[in-house]
Short mmCIF file of C-alpha atoms and ligand atoms in Angstrom, two decimals:
data_model
loop_
_atom_site.label_atom_id
_atom_site.label_comp_id
_atom_site.label_asym_id
_atom_site.label_seq_id
_atom_site.Cartn_x
_atom_site.Cartn_y
_atom_site.Cartn_z
CA MET A 1 7.23 -217.81 27.32
CA ASP A 2 9.39 -220.84 26.61
CA PHE A 3 11.18 -219.55 23.52
CA LYS A 4 13.74 -222.38 23.63
CA SER A 5 11.25 -225.24 23.30
CA VAL A 6 9.09 -223.44 20.77
CA TRP A 7 12.15 -222.65 18.66
CA GLU A 8 13.40 -226.25 18.86
CA GLY A 9 9.99 -227.33 17.53
CA MET A 10 10.27 -224.83 14.70
CA GLU A 11 13.81 -226.00 13.89
CA GLU A 12 12.46 -229.55 13.72
CA CYS A 13 9.80 -228.38 11.22
CA GLN A 14 12.52 -226.93 9.01
CA LYS A 15 14.68 -230.07 9.30
CA LEU A 16 11.69 -232.21 8.29
CA GLY A 17 11.20 -229.99 5.24
CA LEU A 18 7.80 -228.79 6.43
CA THR A 19 8.94 -225.20 5.97
CA LYS A 20 11.67 -223.51 3.99
CA SER A 21 12.60 -220.94 6.64
CA ILE A 22 11.63 -220.04 10.19
CA GLY A 23 11.39 -216.63 11.77
CA VAL A 24 9.97 -214.54 14.58
CA SER A 25 7.80 -211.49 14.99
CA ASN A 26 7.87 -208.55 17.40
CA PHE A 27 11.23 -209.66 18.84
CA SER A 28 13.36 -207.01 20.55
CA CYS A 29 17.19 -207.14 20.50
CA LYS A 30 17.05 -208.79 23.95
CA LYS A 31 14.61 -211.51 22.88
CA LEU A 32 16.71 -212.19 19.77
CA GLU A 33 19.82 -212.50 21.93
CA ILE A 34 18.04 -215.02 24.20
CA LEU A 35 16.91 -217.02 21.17
CA LEU A 36 20.29 -216.90 19.43
CA ALA A 37 22.04 -218.16 22.59
CA THR A 38 20.53 -221.65 22.09
CA ALA A 39 19.26 -221.67 18.48
CA LYS A 40 20.87 -224.11 16.06
CA ILE A 41 19.12 -222.38 13.14
CA PRO A 42 18.98 -218.58 13.49
CA PRO A 43 15.70 -216.87 12.57
CA ALA A 44 15.62 -215.91 8.88
CA VAL A 45 13.37 -212.96 9.58
CA ASN A 46 11.95 -210.75 12.33
CA GLN A 47 8.62 -209.15 11.36
CA VAL A 48 8.19 -205.88 13.27
CA GLU A 49 6.41 -202.55 13.06
CA ARG A 50 8.46 -200.24 10.91
CA ASN A 51 7.55 -196.94 9.27
CA PRO A 52 8.92 -193.37 9.28
CA LEU A 53 7.37 -192.77 12.72
CA TRP A 54 8.87 -195.95 14.23
CA GLN A 55 12.15 -196.55 12.47
CA GLN A 56 13.67 -199.07 14.90
CA LYS A 57 17.27 -198.07 14.16
CA LYS A 58 18.77 -200.09 17.03
CA LEU A 59 16.86 -203.25 16.09
CA ARG A 60 17.71 -202.80 12.42
CA GLU A 61 21.44 -202.53 13.16
CA PHE A 62 21.29 -205.53 15.48
CA CYS A 63 19.45 -207.66 12.90
CA GLU A 64 21.92 -206.63 10.21
CA THR A 65 24.87 -207.82 12.27
CA LYS A 66 23.13 -211.16 12.88
CA GLY A 67 22.03 -211.67 9.27
CA ILE A 68 18.34 -211.50 10.19
CA VAL A 69 16.08 -209.86 7.59
CA ILE A 70 13.54 -207.38 8.92
CA THR A 71 10.06 -207.42 7.46
CA ALA A 72 8.25 -204.16 8.13
CA TYR A 73 4.61 -204.50 9.08
CA SER A 74 2.22 -201.53 9.32
CA PRO A 75 4.45 -199.50 6.97
CA LEU A 76 1.60 -196.98 6.69
CA GLY A 77 0.96 -197.02 10.45
CA ALA A 78 -2.03 -199.36 9.94
CA ASN A 79 -4.18 -196.34 9.23
CA GLY A 80 -7.88 -197.23 9.56
CA THR A 81 -7.36 -200.54 11.38
CA PRO A 82 -8.37 -201.21 15.02
CA TRP A 83 -4.66 -201.50 16.04
CA GLY A 84 -3.37 -198.59 13.98
CA THR A 85 -2.86 -194.87 14.22
CA LYS A 86 -3.39 -191.96 11.83
CA GLY A 87 0.01 -190.53 12.78
CA VAL A 88 1.90 -191.78 9.72
CA MET A 89 -0.71 -190.81 7.11
CA GLU A 90 -1.09 -187.36 8.71
CA CYS A 91 2.62 -186.64 9.13
CA GLU A 92 3.40 -183.12 7.83
CA VAL A 93 7.00 -183.94 6.85
CA LEU A 94 5.83 -186.87 4.72
CA LYS A 95 3.04 -184.75 3.22
CA GLN A 96 5.52 -182.06 2.15
CA ILE A 97 7.88 -184.60 0.57
CA ALA A 98 4.98 -186.31 -1.22
CA ASP A 99 3.66 -182.99 -2.61
CA ALA A 100 7.10 -181.92 -3.81
CA LYS A 101 7.66 -185.26 -5.57
CA ARG A 102 4.08 -185.57 -6.93
CA LYS A 103 3.77 -188.91 -5.16
CA THR A 104 1.28 -189.96 -2.54
CA LEU A 105 2.21 -189.97 1.14
CA ALA A 106 1.75 -193.76 1.17
CA GLN A 107 4.24 -194.12 -1.69
CA VAL A 108 6.81 -191.99 0.15
CA CYS A 109 6.45 -194.24 3.22
CA LEU A 110 6.76 -197.45 1.24
CA ARG A 111 9.68 -196.16 -0.80
CA TRP A 112 11.45 -195.14 2.43
CA VAL A 113 10.98 -198.64 3.88
CA TYR A 114 12.13 -200.22 0.61
CA GLU A 115 15.26 -198.03 0.47
CA GLN A 116 16.14 -199.16 3.99
CA GLY A 117 16.83 -202.58 2.49
CA VAL A 118 14.15 -204.40 4.43
CA SER A 119 11.18 -206.37 3.11
CA LEU A 120 7.69 -205.07 3.82
CA VAL A 121 4.06 -206.13 4.03
CA VAL A 122 1.51 -203.46 3.26
CA LYS A 123 -2.17 -204.34 3.23
CA SER A 124 -4.94 -202.97 1.03
CA PHE A 125 -8.26 -204.43 -0.13
CA ASN A 126 -8.64 -201.59 -2.65
CA LYS A 127 -7.51 -202.17 -6.26
CA ASP A 128 -6.42 -198.55 -6.87
CA ARG A 129 -4.47 -198.39 -3.62
CA ILE A 130 -2.78 -201.73 -4.34
CA GLN A 131 -1.72 -200.27 -7.71
CA GLU A 132 -0.53 -197.09 -5.98
CA ASN A 133 1.48 -199.10 -3.45
CA ILE A 134 3.34 -200.96 -6.21
CA GLY A 135 4.37 -197.70 -7.87
CA ILE A 136 7.52 -197.14 -5.85
CA PHE A 137 10.22 -198.76 -7.95
CA ASP A 138 11.04 -196.17 -10.66
CA TRP A 139 11.99 -193.18 -8.50
CA GLU A 140 13.94 -192.52 -5.32
CA LEU A 141 14.13 -190.26 -2.30
CA SER A 142 16.93 -187.69 -2.25
CA PRO A 143 19.48 -187.73 0.62
CA GLN A 144 17.87 -184.48 1.89
CA GLU A 145 14.43 -186.12 1.98
CA VAL A 146 15.82 -189.16 3.78
CA ASP A 147 17.47 -186.80 6.24
CA LYS A 148 14.14 -185.08 6.94
CA ILE A 149 12.47 -188.46 7.50
CA ASN A 150 15.28 -189.46 9.87
CA GLN A 151 14.43 -186.47 12.06
CA ILE A 152 10.72 -187.31 12.51
CA PRO A 153 9.93 -187.79 16.25
CA GLN A 154 9.58 -191.49 17.05
CA ASN A 155 6.50 -193.19 18.51
CA ARG A 156 5.62 -196.89 18.52
CA GLY A 157 2.17 -197.09 16.91
CA PHE A 158 1.36 -200.55 18.24
CA PRO A 159 2.35 -200.76 21.93
CA ALA A 160 0.56 -204.14 22.30
CA ILE A 161 -1.31 -203.22 25.47
CA ASN A 162 -3.69 -206.14 24.85
CA PHE A 163 -0.79 -208.52 25.61
CA ILE A 164 -0.24 -206.96 29.04
CA ALA A 165 -1.86 -208.57 32.09
CA ASP A 166 -1.11 -208.69 35.82
CA GLU A 167 -1.21 -212.50 35.74
CA GLY A 168 0.58 -212.81 32.37
CA PRO A 169 4.31 -212.99 31.51
CA TYR A 170 4.39 -209.24 30.71
CA LYS A 171 3.09 -206.79 33.32
CA CYS A 172 3.74 -203.58 31.37
CA VAL A 173 4.62 -202.49 27.84
CA HIS A 174 8.23 -201.75 28.85
CA GLU A 175 8.64 -205.39 29.86
CA PHE A 176 6.96 -206.60 26.67
CA TRP A 177 9.26 -204.57 24.42
CA ASP A 178 12.32 -204.87 26.70
CA GLY A 179 12.50 -201.09 26.96
CA GLU A 180 12.42 -200.57 23.17
CA ILE A 181 9.42 -198.26 23.30
N1 NAP B 201 3.34 -209.56 12.95
C1 NAP B 201 2.50 -208.73 13.53
O1 NAP B 201 2.43 -208.63 14.77
C2 NAP B 201 1.66 -207.82 12.68
C3 NAP B 201 1.01 -206.74 13.28
C4 NAP B 201 0.24 -205.89 12.47
C5 NAP B 201 0.14 -206.14 11.10
N2 NAP B 201 0.77 -207.23 10.55
C6 NAP B 201 0.64 -207.51 9.10
O2 NAP B 201 1.23 -206.46 8.35
C7 NAP B 201 0.52 -206.25 7.14
C8 NAP B 201 0.25 -204.78 6.91
O3 NAP B 201 0.12 -204.06 8.10
P1 NAP B 201 -1.20 -203.33 8.57
O4 NAP B 201 -2.40 -203.81 7.87
O5 NAP B 201 -1.16 -203.35 10.06
O6 NAP B 201 -0.90 -201.82 8.19
P2 NAP B 201 -0.61 -200.97 6.85
O7 NAP B 201 -0.34 -201.86 5.69
O8 NAP B 201 0.36 -199.94 7.27
O9 NAP B 201 -2.00 -200.22 6.66
C9 NAP B 201 -3.15 -200.84 6.19
C10 NAP B 201 -4.25 -199.78 6.14
O10 NAP B 201 -3.85 -198.74 5.25
C11 NAP B 201 -4.80 -198.60 4.20
N3 NAP B 201 -4.06 -198.36 2.97
C12 NAP B 201 -3.35 -199.25 2.23
N4 NAP B 201 -2.76 -198.64 1.19
C13 NAP B 201 -3.11 -197.31 1.28
C14 NAP B 201 -2.82 -196.17 0.50
N5 NAP B 201 -2.06 -196.25 -0.60
N6 NAP B 201 -3.35 -194.98 0.88
C15 NAP B 201 -4.12 -194.88 1.97
N7 NAP B 201 -4.43 -195.93 2.77
C16 NAP B 201 -3.92 -197.14 2.42
C17 NAP B 201 -5.60 -199.89 4.19
O11 NAP B 201 -6.93 -199.64 3.78
P3 NAP B 201 -7.57 -200.30 2.44
O12 NAP B 201 -7.52 -201.78 2.58
O13 NAP B 201 -8.97 -199.75 2.45
O14 NAP B 201 -6.74 -199.79 1.29
C18 NAP B 201 -5.56 -200.33 5.65
O15 NAP B 201 -6.59 -199.67 6.39
C19 NAP B 201 -0.74 -207.09 7.24
O16 NAP B 201 -0.55 -208.20 6.39
C20 NAP B 201 -0.80 -207.53 8.69
O17 NAP B 201 -1.34 -208.82 8.86
C21 NAP B 201 1.54 -208.05 11.32
#
């Protein structure tokens, strides 16, 4: 993919006032480095999968040093969607924390993402669940709970296998994610 030309076009959009900010999605540290090497305007944001089962510590640290905000997508593991997994919503560690705090597992996930200082996009078409998902601002996770979440084994929920093709730019998921998998 020609990141340089696409990014120049996006920079032009911002200069023309057609957009307030420009950003990227699903960029690894390596792809960000390639982009930053020629970018005149750095990306404001990198929207990536982020939840307790895919915490992306390396990417988060990298983005922090470059002043790029992370937006977490699939913060609940996209449970119930064609691209998602049940892993997050069935995680025992999260269940135990949720029970002990009298919160839902979804709220524990969202609060964890929020406490990481990143923005997040969670999706629900259900009024009660939307209400539930907003109820994360008047309580916090203890350091012990955060520590337990930090120890959850890591698995990327969305490996993007549908973007892999023998004749395409990415021949395997390791290439697509630059080894961050
Ligand atoms: N940039 C990208 O490549 C990328 C990739 C994936 C997703 N995204 C975006 O990220 C946003 C959210 O991610 P997502 O939809 O993949 O995953 P998500 O927000 O982690 O999960 C959404 C699923 O969880 C359910 N849900 C929501 N709140 C719940 C709760 N409190 N308890 C139980 N289930 C709950 C929803 O069902 P109900 O609707 O029935 O509540 C839906 O099936 C979307 O806007 C999406 O477009 C971006």
